[in-house]
XYZ file of C-alpha atoms in Angstrom:
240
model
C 10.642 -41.563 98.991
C 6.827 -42.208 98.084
C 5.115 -45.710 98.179
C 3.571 -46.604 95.046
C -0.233 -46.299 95.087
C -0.283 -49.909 93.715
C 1.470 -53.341 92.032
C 0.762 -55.605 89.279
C 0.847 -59.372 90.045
C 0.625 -62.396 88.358
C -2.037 -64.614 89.902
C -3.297 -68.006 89.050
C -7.481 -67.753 88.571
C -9.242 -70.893 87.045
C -11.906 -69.298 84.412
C -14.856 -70.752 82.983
C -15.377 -70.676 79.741
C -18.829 -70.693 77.798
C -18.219 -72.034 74.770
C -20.946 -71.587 72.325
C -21.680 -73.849 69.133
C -25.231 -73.136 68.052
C -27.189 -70.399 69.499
C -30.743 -70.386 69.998
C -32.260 -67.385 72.575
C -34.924 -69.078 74.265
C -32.742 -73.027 73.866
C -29.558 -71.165 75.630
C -31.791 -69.309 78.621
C -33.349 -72.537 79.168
C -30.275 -74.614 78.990
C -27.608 -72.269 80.927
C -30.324 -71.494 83.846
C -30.483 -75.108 84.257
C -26.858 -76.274 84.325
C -25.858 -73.202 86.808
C -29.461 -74.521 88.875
C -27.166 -77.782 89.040
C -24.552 -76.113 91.065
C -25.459 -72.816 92.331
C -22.574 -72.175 94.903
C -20.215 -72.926 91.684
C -21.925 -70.679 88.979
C -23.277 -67.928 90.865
C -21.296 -65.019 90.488
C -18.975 -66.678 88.933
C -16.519 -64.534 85.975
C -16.942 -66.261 82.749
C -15.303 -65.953 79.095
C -17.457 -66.109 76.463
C -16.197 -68.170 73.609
C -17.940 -67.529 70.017
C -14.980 -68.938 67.863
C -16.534 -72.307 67.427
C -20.190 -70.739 66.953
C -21.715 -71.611 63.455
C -23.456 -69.099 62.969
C -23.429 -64.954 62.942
C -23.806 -63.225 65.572
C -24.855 -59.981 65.584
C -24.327 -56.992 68.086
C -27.661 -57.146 69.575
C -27.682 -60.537 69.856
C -24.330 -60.318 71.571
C -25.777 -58.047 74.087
C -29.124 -60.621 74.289
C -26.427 -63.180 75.088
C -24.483 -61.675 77.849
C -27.883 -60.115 79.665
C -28.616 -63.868 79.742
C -25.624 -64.424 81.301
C -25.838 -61.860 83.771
C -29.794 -63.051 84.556
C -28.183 -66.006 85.229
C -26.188 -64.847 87.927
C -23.009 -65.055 86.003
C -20.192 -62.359 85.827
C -19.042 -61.985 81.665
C -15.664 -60.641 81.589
C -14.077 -60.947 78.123
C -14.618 -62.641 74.439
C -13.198 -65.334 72.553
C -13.319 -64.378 69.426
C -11.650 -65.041 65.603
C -10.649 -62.635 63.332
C -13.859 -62.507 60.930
C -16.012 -62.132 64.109
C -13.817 -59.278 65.307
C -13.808 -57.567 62.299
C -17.751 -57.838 62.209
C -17.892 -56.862 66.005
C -16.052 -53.881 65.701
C -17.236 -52.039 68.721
C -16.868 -54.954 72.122
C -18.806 -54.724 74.835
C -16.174 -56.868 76.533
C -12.228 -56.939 76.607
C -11.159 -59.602 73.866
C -8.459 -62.406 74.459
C -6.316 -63.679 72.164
C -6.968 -67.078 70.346
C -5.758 -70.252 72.100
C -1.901 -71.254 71.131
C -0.548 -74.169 70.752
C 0.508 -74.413 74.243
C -2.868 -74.118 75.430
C -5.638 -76.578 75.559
C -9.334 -77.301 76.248
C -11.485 -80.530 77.612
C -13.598 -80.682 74.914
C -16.610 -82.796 74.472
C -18.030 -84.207 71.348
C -20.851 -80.826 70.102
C -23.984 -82.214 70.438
C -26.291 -81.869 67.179
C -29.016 -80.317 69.372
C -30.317 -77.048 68.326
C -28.476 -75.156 70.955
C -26.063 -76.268 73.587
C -24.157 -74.876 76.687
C -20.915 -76.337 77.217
C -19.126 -75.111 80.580
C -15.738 -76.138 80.726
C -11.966 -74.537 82.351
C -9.595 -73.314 80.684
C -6.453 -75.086 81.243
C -2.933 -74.478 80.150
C -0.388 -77.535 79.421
C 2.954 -75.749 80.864
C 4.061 -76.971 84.331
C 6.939 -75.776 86.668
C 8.649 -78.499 88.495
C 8.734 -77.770 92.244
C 9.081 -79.428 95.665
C 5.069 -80.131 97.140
C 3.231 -77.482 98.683
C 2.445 -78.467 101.863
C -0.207 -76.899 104.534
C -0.738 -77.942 108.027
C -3.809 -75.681 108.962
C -7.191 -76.264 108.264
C -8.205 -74.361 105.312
C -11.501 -72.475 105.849
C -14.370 -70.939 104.209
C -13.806 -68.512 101.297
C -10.181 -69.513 101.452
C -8.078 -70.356 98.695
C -4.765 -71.985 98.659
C -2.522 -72.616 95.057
C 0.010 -74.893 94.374
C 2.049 -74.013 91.590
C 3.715 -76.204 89.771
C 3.771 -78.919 92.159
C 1.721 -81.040 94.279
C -0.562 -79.809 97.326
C -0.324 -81.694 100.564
C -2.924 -80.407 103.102
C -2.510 -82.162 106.503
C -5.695 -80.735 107.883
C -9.468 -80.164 106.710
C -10.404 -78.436 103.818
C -13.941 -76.716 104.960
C -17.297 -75.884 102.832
C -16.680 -72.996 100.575
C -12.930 -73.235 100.338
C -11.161 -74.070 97.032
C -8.047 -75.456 96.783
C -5.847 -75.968 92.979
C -2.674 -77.538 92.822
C -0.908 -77.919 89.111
C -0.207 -81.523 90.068
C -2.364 -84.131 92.602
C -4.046 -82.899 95.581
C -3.436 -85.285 98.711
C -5.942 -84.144 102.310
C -5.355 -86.232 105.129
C -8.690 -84.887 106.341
C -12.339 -84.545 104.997
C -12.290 -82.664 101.802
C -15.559 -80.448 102.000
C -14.786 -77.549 99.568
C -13.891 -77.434 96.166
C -10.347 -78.931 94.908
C -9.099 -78.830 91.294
C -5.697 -81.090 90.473
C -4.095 -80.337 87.204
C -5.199 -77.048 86.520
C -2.763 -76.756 83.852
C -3.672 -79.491 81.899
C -1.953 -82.161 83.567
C -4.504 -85.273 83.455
C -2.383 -87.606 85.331
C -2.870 -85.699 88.344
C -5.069 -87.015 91.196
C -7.175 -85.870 94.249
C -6.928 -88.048 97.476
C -8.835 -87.626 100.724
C -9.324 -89.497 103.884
C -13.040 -88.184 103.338
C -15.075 -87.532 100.444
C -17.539 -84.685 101.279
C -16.355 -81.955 98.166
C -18.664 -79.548 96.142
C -16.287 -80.057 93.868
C -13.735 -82.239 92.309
C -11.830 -81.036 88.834
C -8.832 -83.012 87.242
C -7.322 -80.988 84.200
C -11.109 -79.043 83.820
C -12.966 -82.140 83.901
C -15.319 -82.059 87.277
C -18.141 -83.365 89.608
C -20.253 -82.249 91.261
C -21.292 -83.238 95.098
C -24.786 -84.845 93.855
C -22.831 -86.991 91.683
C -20.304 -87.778 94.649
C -22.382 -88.616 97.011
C -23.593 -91.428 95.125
C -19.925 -92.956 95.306
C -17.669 -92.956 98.051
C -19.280 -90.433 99.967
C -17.154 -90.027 103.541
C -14.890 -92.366 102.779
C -11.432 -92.767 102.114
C -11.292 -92.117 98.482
C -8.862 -91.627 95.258
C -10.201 -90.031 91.758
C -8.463 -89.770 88.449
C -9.195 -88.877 85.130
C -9.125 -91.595 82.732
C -11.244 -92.120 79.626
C -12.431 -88.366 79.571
C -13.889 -88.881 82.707
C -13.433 -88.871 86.265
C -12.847 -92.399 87.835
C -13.906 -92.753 91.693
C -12.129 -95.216 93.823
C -11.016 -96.900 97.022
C -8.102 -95.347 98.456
């Protein structure tokens, strides 16, 4: 009997989204180069989804293409479009694989637009259905370029979490250990989940898409004990 030559898999991969309101060439280079300048280890080679549905205006196929080369300049990876129907229609030739719109099911963290000529907002794309399950719990250290899921349920890591590891749990993320890499809680759109750590040293920290960044740690309870929730469309920092 032959092995297959391969499998297809489900897998779990947070996306960013760009979702564009108003688009301006020179007011979107200027603007995306500096928010992925902000966090360069996050953005950098990062896949994104491009998100026009929102956008008030045309666009055209060669502004399209102007939009992604942007992208790319900017070190990002495009990999598919948001579009609606009317844009489809008037796109009828995609550089890029289109999704389907959101559901019902799904949902966004959106911010209020900003009435700005042109604005990037960067956000993840989060989905509200979660599968009850016993905590996910990891005793080794979780290194560099590492990645570690927890679907469904909570993720317990009894260990550190290094510099360049990310680790997503659909409910709270508990580290008895300093927290260095990147760890999104709720990735499904659960915004009563939590991250606790015995020390606060993350690149990142995401509750239901809503993150911060390290600069903005550090100015809290950096290397300490420390709890954060999402309350009030925002990310609260405190004592643990």
């Amino acid at each position: 009997m032959n092995e297959p030559n391969f499998q297809l898999k489900g897998s779990a991969v947070t996306a960013i989204v760009l979702e564009l309101y108003q688009y301006d060439t020179q007011a979107f280079r200027d603007a995306l180069q500096e928010k992925v300048s902000q966090a360069p280890a996050l953005f950098t080679a990062s896949p994104i989804v491009v998100q026009l549905d929102k956008l008030e205006s045309t666009l055209d196929p060669s502004l399209l293409a102007t939009l992604l080369k942007d992208c790319q300049n900017c070190g990002l990876q495009p990999m598919a479009l948001r579009l609606n129907d009317e844009q489809a229609e008037q796109l009828t030739e995609l550089p890029l694989p289109r999704l389907p719109a959101l559901n019902s099911r799904s949902r966004t963290v959106e911010p209020e637009p900003s009435k700005a000529a042109s604005e990037v907002v960067v956000k993840t794309v989060v989905e509200e259905k979660i599968i009850e399950r016993a905590s996910k719990i990891v005793t080794r250290p979780v290194r560099s370029g590492q990645q570690v899921y927890a679907e469904g349920t909570d993720l317990i890591i009894l260990a550190p979490v290094s510099e360049g590891a990310e680790i997503l749990a659909d409910g709270s993320i508990h580290v008895y250990g300093p927290l260095r890499g990147r760890a999104l809680a709720g990735v499904k759109g659960n915004t009563q989940a939590r991250v606790f750590c015995q020390s606060l040293e993350a690149e990142l920290i995401s509750i239901a898409g809503n993150f911060k960044l390290s600069d903005a740690l550090r100015a809290e309870r950096w290397k300490q004990a420390t709890q954060i929730s999402y309350q009030d469309d925002q990310l609260i920092v405190m004592p643990l």
